[in-house]
Amino acid sequence: MATYTPSEIEARWQQAWDKADVFKARRSADKPKYYVLEMFPYPSGRIHMGHVRNYTMGDVIARYKMSTGHNVLHPMGWDAFGMPAENAAMAIGGHPKTWTYDNIADMRSQMKPLGLSIDWSREFATCDPEYYGQQQALFLDFLEKRLVYRKNAQVNWDPVDMTVLANEQVIDGKGWRSGAEVERRELTQWFFKISDMAGELKDALAGLDNWPAKVRLMQENWIGESRGIEITFHRTDGNGTIQCYSTRPDTMRGASFIAIAPDHPVAKALEADKPELAAFIDECRKMDTTEAAMEKAEKKGIDTGLTVRHPVYDDVELPVWIGNFVLMDYGTGAVFGCPAHDQRDLDFARKYDLPVRNAFFMPGDTTEVGDEALVPAKTEKVSFIDHFAGIADVTSQEAIDATIDWFEAKGLGVGQTQYRLRDWGLSRQRYWGCPIPVVHCDTCGVVPEKKENLPVVLPDDVTFDVPGNPLDRHPTWRDVSCPSCGKPARRETDTMDTFVDSSWYFARFTAPRADTPTDLDDAAYWMNVDQYIGGIEHAILHLLYSRFFARAMRITGHLPQGCEEPFDALFTQGMVTHEIYQTRDDKGRPVYHLPEDVTDGKLADGTAVEIIPSAKMSKSKKNVVDPLGIIASYGADTARWFVLSDSPPERDVEWTASGAEAAYKHLSRVWTLCDRIAAMDAGAKGEGDDDLLRAMHACIHDVTMGVESFGFNAAIAKLYGFTAVLSKSKARHAAQREAIMTLAQLMAPMTPHLAEDIWAHQGGEGLIIHAPWPVADEAMLKSDTVTLPIQVNGKRRGELTVPADMDKAEVEKAALATEAVTRALDGGQPKKVIVVPGRIVNVVV
RNA sequence: GCGGGCGUGAUGGAAUGGUAGACAUAUCGGACUUAAAAUCCGAAGGGCUGACGCCCGUGUGGGUUCGAGUCCCACCGCCCGCACCA
């Protein structure tokens, strides 16, 4: 008997697809378009199981959509700029460009055996000058529309990578890539004006119905909208005012001090005359302002000696303090402290002996605040004391709204919405990135490079033997003449954050060879991405930046209207995990072992390993399974089938050797079954055709539902079930042939090679990829009889098989006659009988 | 602290408010085999019972409902995100 040989089958069908050029995407007027995209990979050099899972999910969707009559775009590219290439150049020599393109070639050749339905003719890498040149054109257009600007800024300096990090890229005070403790430095940097769009980016989240609620919420929290008011405080020395921003103006009665940021203009003005203030401010400047450091730091302040008049109570004067916890770049850089209703302010007040005064109490409880601030939920009703706006027993939220109105009416303040989102700093002091296309001229200042001179191509002749940016020490590249006046000038040597590269690649895929960033006709046809699939780790940065870019590209005419939200549907898939095998060396330090070196919990020499529960596959923990090895021993279809089978796609899936083995066995079984059916005698007798075909239609229905709703694991369970039914069927050849061909079609999105092989083996016409998706026959989904569970008081006590169309009254009669019910009734009458047609009968006794 | 998610057999996990545990792994039994592997068939939540059956069971405690894994409230545990944000 022939056996299932995936290596031979898979190579054959991949060639057949190539020959028929089936995955090439062309605009078409007579089919609806469908754009499916997986987050493109960084070319590290090796594909891993996470890639396999990500691309397989996209492939299932793409192939399913093809067979349901859609014109599908399913491209692939490389997020190819970034530090690992430079790190490799520093560590092992060579050039980032060579390293990157070699890796791309390796990964492409590892990816191709998966049999993905990708239109490879659209492939590009973000480090191709053809791509980053268009990105430079975008930058110049953004510059013209003032969507990008330069400012002096305190930046997060990563001393290891010698580069600036965005706030968002600082994690626990450490660089998100290097893990080095981040320092502060002041540099002139380029920024995208994403904060201008904060409100819109937040509001538009509500329309993203097909995004996970979790991701929308994370973005909402990141943007961080808060409604408050800017209040003017007049200095008692007559030297002007201090503006404070507050979200709790209703607590103004309890204000007992003002705190300003160390870099607030008022603080800076006092520095010259007051050495003790200068010393404090200096100390604050040295302080790390990263989130983690700020959290750990003690809340400190110093009295400036200034006072301001309370805006509501003329006779009250408030001292002005400098606080190390006040941030200059949020709000106005000044706040009023209300110790009674804010824990931080209360701690500060107790430390420096400032007054604590309640603005409200909880109803019926007039205990003054002690060491714990009174901060009830904003929806809770509180009793205000002698409130200036005339309110008494209301919720905090109502009080805030009323107080803002009151301040505005009196002309003492202006209601304002603040966002936590800051502008996106994109300058990187690094070689392997997209050069920022501007020139610095002593006469003309910052001059944009002329578009006809794009791309500004990275020079190849650079070395990495000294830290810092090689572009800074490359005179023939750096020194140019000013595009405006022609005098000697200097190129900008900073390059762009790699998040820029990934913020518009999805648009470029619609016309990857266009000599403008996009082609509007192609973009209008293919955009938006109908289904985007990727990891939850990109929930904030990448997706938010892409949403900003889509808007900015619309403003600059590079995308048509309607593409502001470029991803119609988003799916965030879980990771592939594996157990970790660990032993300890003689010093007790952990030593990790690869899964292939462990059999039955033991190493080859018999040493027992400690098994640590499943975690994300990582090189350092050695819990990695190489997809190439799996493909070599079982084939791509097995790898694809397994990563989809065990867990819901949004959750992590644990890779197990036995699971992969089982997937392979199942596919072999299906293949053998096909072989057996093909060899059947077409004229032979058989029975149960109808049962088989009914099961088949039920399977069509269930699998279609599963694929449509990302329930791949459930769809696979149904396919297992139907395979078991088919393999036991005694039906005639025609019915069995129909069943196996339909099974192949239903499996085709997941195991496309095996499906093609079965299709051909059974004499199917053309390629299975061109065959229309099977449609379940409604009539075959209904059966003549139905078995209803009979419950007594909600507990299952028996069952009853009745004609499917029997009416309720008769079902009730039949149910009451069943043995389980008569026994429970014991001669009495039922209190109530619930009959849910086709579902259940419940008798209440 | 705030926000979100999750909690079901030995394990991964099924289950539009309607038969809890589909499907798979691991386990056990049987067939085939000299034997093993492979393959095929079958069993299997816990407890009581000779058996028919009965009781208990989806983190804990309540509630809504004829009926709750599913909805509501409180709590416990785990995971994730965010945070001197005024």
mmCIF file of C-alpha atoms in Angstrom, chain A residues 675-824:
data_model
loop_
_atom_site.group_PDB
_atom_site.id
_atom_site.type_symbol
_atom_site.label_atom_id
_atom_site.label_comp_id
_atom_site.label_asym_id
_atom_site.label_seq_id
_atom_site.Cartn_x
_atom_site.Cartn_y
_atom_site.Cartn_z
ATOM 1 C CA ASP A 675 -6.284 5.889 -1.545
ATOM 2 C CA ARG A 676 -8.781 3.292 -0.365
ATOM 3 C CA ILE A 677 -11.780 5.169 -1.760
ATOM 4 C CA ALA A 678 -10.078 5.669 -5.120
ATOM 5 C CA ALA A 679 -9.571 1.904 -5.330
ATOM 6 C CA MET A 680 -13.226 1.091 -4.560
ATOM 7 C CA ASP A 681 -15.386 -0.700 -7.075
ATOM 8 C CA ALA A 682 -17.724 1.969 -8.457
ATOM 9 C CA GLY A 683 -20.572 -0.472 -8.996
ATOM 10 C CA ALA A 684 -20.381 -2.246 -5.635
ATOM 11 C CA LYS A 685 -23.316 -2.244 -3.201
ATOM 12 C CA GLY A 686 -23.245 -0.151 -0.085
ATOM 13 C CA GLU A 687 -25.444 1.390 2.562
ATOM 14 C CA GLY A 688 -25.704 4.597 4.578
ATOM 15 C CA ASP A 689 -25.147 7.068 1.726
ATOM 16 C CA ASP A 690 -27.623 9.446 3.275
ATOM 17 C CA ASP A 691 -26.056 9.346 6.736
ATOM 18 C CA LEU A 692 -22.631 10.018 5.263
ATOM 19 C CA LEU A 693 -23.810 12.942 3.176
ATOM 20 C CA ARG A 694 -25.722 14.417 6.096
ATOM 21 C CA ALA A 695 -22.573 14.251 8.210
ATOM 22 C CA MET A 696 -20.705 15.855 5.329
ATOM 23 C CA HIS A 697 -23.090 18.793 5.113
ATOM 24 C CA ALA A 698 -22.978 19.273 8.870
ATOM 25 C CA CYS A 699 -19.193 19.346 8.601
ATOM 26 C CA ILE A 700 -19.308 21.917 5.765
ATOM 27 C CA HIS A 701 -21.505 24.088 7.935
ATOM 28 C CA ASP A 702 -19.362 23.801 11.047
ATOM 29 C CA VAL A 703 -16.007 24.260 9.339
ATOM 30 C CA THR A 704 -17.260 27.293 7.410
ATOM 31 C CA MET A 705 -18.458 28.848 10.653
ATOM 32 C CA GLY A 706 -15.152 28.011 12.306
ATOM 33 C CA VAL A 707 -12.996 29.569 9.590
ATOM 34 C CA GLU A 708 -15.172 32.681 9.380
ATOM 35 C CA SER A 709 -14.891 33.282 13.117
ATOM 36 C CA PHE A 710 -11.228 32.402 13.722
ATOM 37 C CA GLY A 711 -12.364 29.203 15.420
ATOM 38 C CA PHE A 712 -9.710 27.143 13.665
ATOM 39 C CA ASN A 713 -9.292 24.721 16.548
ATOM 40 C CA ALA A 714 -13.014 23.986 16.616
ATOM 41 C CA ALA A 715 -13.090 23.594 12.817
ATOM 42 C CA ILE A 716 -10.293 21.060 13.061
ATOM 43 C CA ALA A 717 -12.169 19.125 15.750
ATOM 44 C CA LYS A 718 -15.110 18.845 13.330
ATOM 45 C CA LEU A 719 -12.783 17.632 10.602
ATOM 46 C CA TYR A 720 -11.477 14.907 12.916
ATOM 47 C CA GLY A 721 -15.042 13.891 13.633
ATOM 48 C CA PHE A 722 -16.070 13.749 10.006
ATOM 49 C CA THR A 723 -12.951 11.800 9.040
ATOM 50 C CA ALA A 724 -13.900 9.177 11.635
ATOM 51 C CA VAL A 725 -17.415 8.974 10.194
ATOM 52 C CA LEU A 726 -16.108 8.611 6.653
ATOM 53 C CA SER A 727 -13.547 5.985 7.519
ATOM 54 C CA LYS A 728 -16.275 3.815 9.087
ATOM 55 C CA SER A 729 -18.827 4.430 6.373
ATOM 56 C CA LYS A 730 -20.120 1.554 4.267
ATOM 57 C CA ALA A 731 -21.623 3.928 1.714
ATOM 58 C CA ARG A 732 -21.322 3.418 -2.020
ATOM 59 C CA HIS A 733 -18.355 4.707 -3.967
ATOM 60 C CA ALA A 734 -20.015 7.829 -5.365
ATOM 61 C CA ALA A 735 -21.002 9.036 -1.883
ATOM 62 C CA GLN A 736 -17.603 8.228 -0.408
ATOM 63 C CA ARG A 737 -15.867 9.999 -3.270
ATOM 64 C CA GLU A 738 -18.017 13.074 -2.779
ATOM 65 C CA ALA A 739 -17.258 12.942 0.938
ATOM 66 C CA ILE A 740 -13.478 12.668 0.586
ATOM 67 C CA MET A 741 -13.352 15.415 -2.030
ATOM 68 C CA THR A 742 -15.412 17.705 0.167
ATOM 69 C CA LEU A 743 -13.215 16.829 3.132
ATOM 70 C CA ALA A 744 -10.188 17.806 1.037
ATOM 71 C CA GLN A 745 -11.793 21.135 0.194
ATOM 72 C CA LEU A 746 -12.592 21.841 3.814
ATOM 73 C CA MET A 747 -9.024 20.988 4.791
ATOM 74 C CA ALA A 748 -7.496 22.926 1.903
ATOM 75 C CA PRO A 749 -7.016 26.235 3.733
ATOM 76 C CA MET A 750 -5.097 24.433 6.489
ATOM 77 C CA THR A 751 -3.344 21.617 4.622
ATOM 78 C CA PRO A 752 -3.312 22.835 1.024
ATOM 79 C CA HIS A 753 -0.816 20.312 -0.371
ATOM 80 C CA LEU A 754 -2.588 17.245 0.952
ATOM 81 C CA ALA A 755 -5.884 18.689 -0.270
ATOM 82 C CA GLU A 756 -4.590 19.188 -3.818
ATOM 83 C CA ASP A 757 -3.232 15.665 -3.814
ATOM 84 C CA ILE A 758 -6.518 14.121 -2.756
ATOM 85 C CA TRP A 759 -8.395 16.243 -5.273
ATOM 86 C CA ALA A 760 -6.146 15.076 -8.092
ATOM 87 C CA HIS A 761 -6.217 11.464 -6.879
ATOM 88 C CA GLN A 762 -10.026 11.493 -7.035
ATOM 89 C CA GLY A 763 -10.005 12.981 -10.506
ATOM 90 C CA GLY A 764 -11.129 16.456 -9.476
ATOM 91 C CA GLU A 765 -11.172 19.076 -12.160
ATOM 92 C CA GLY A 766 -8.256 21.555 -12.179
ATOM 93 C CA LEU A 767 -6.672 22.681 -8.931
ATOM 94 C CA ILE A 768 -8.564 22.536 -5.657
ATOM 95 C CA ILE A 769 -7.543 26.137 -5.013
ATOM 96 C CA HIS A 770 -9.763 27.115 -7.952
ATOM 97 C CA ALA A 771 -12.712 25.001 -6.819
ATOM 98 C CA PRO A 772 -15.521 26.982 -5.228
ATOM 99 C CA TRP A 773 -15.979 26.515 -1.480
ATOM 100 C CA PRO A 774 -18.641 23.881 -0.728
ATOM 101 C CA VAL A 775 -21.980 25.146 0.525
ATOM 102 C CA ALA A 776 -23.971 23.217 3.092
ATOM 103 C CA ASP A 777 -27.387 22.098 1.859
ATOM 104 C CA GLU A 778 -29.880 23.359 4.417
ATOM 105 C CA ALA A 779 -32.179 20.426 3.756
ATOM 106 C CA MET A 780 -29.377 18.000 4.598
ATOM 107 C CA LEU A 781 -28.727 19.756 7.892
ATOM 108 C CA LYS A 782 -32.222 18.945 9.117
ATOM 109 C CA SER A 783 -33.101 15.441 10.067
ATOM 110 C CA ASP A 784 -36.521 13.777 10.238
ATOM 111 C CA THR A 785 -36.280 12.834 13.851
ATOM 112 C CA VAL A 786 -34.701 14.541 16.772
ATOM 113 C CA THR A 787 -33.577 13.223 20.138
ATOM 114 C CA LEU A 788 -34.508 15.539 22.962
ATOM 115 C CA PRO A 789 -33.056 15.376 26.439
ATOM 116 C CA ILE A 790 -35.771 15.187 29.079
ATOM 117 C CA GLN A 791 -35.047 17.158 32.219
ATOM 118 C CA VAL A 792 -36.858 16.942 35.524
ATOM 119 C CA ASN A 793 -36.318 20.091 37.548
ATOM 120 C CA GLY A 794 -33.438 21.029 35.272
ATOM 121 C CA LYS A 795 -31.610 17.718 35.632
ATOM 122 C CA ARG A 796 -31.278 15.322 32.773
ATOM 123 C CA ARG A 797 -33.322 12.219 33.452
ATOM 124 C CA GLY A 798 -33.863 10.651 30.065
ATOM 125 C CA GLU A 799 -34.289 11.247 26.403
ATOM 126 C CA LEU A 800 -36.973 11.089 23.771
ATOM 127 C CA THR A 801 -36.778 10.639 20.030
ATOM 128 C CA VAL A 802 -39.613 12.293 18.138
ATOM 129 C CA PRO A 803 -40.288 13.471 14.573
ATOM 130 C CA ALA A 804 -38.526 16.793 14.005
ATOM 131 C CA ASP A 805 -41.748 18.567 13.041
ATOM 132 C CA MET A 806 -43.891 17.288 15.947
ATOM 133 C CA ASP A 807 -45.737 20.165 17.559
ATOM 134 C CA LYS A 808 -45.113 21.325 21.084
ATOM 135 C CA ALA A 809 -48.242 19.915 22.658
ATOM 136 C CA GLU A 810 -47.528 16.450 21.298
ATOM 137 C CA VAL A 811 -43.907 16.599 22.394
ATOM 138 C CA GLU A 812 -45.115 17.543 25.856
ATOM 139 C CA LYS A 813 -47.524 14.611 25.881
ATOM 140 C CA ALA A 814 -44.837 12.202 24.754
ATOM 141 C CA ALA A 815 -42.377 13.577 27.309
ATOM 142 C CA LEU A 816 -44.859 13.190 30.165
ATOM 143 C CA ALA A 817 -45.304 9.582 29.132
ATOM 144 C CA THR A 818 -41.609 8.740 29.398
ATOM 145 C CA GLU A 819 -40.571 6.485 32.210
ATOM 146 C CA ALA A 820 -38.248 9.035 33.786
ATOM 147 C CA VAL A 821 -41.067 11.564 34.076
ATOM 148 C CA THR A 822 -43.781 9.198 35.315
ATOM 149 C CA ARG A 823 -41.398 8.003 37.987
ATOM 150 C CA ALA A 824 -40.610 11.544 39.071
#
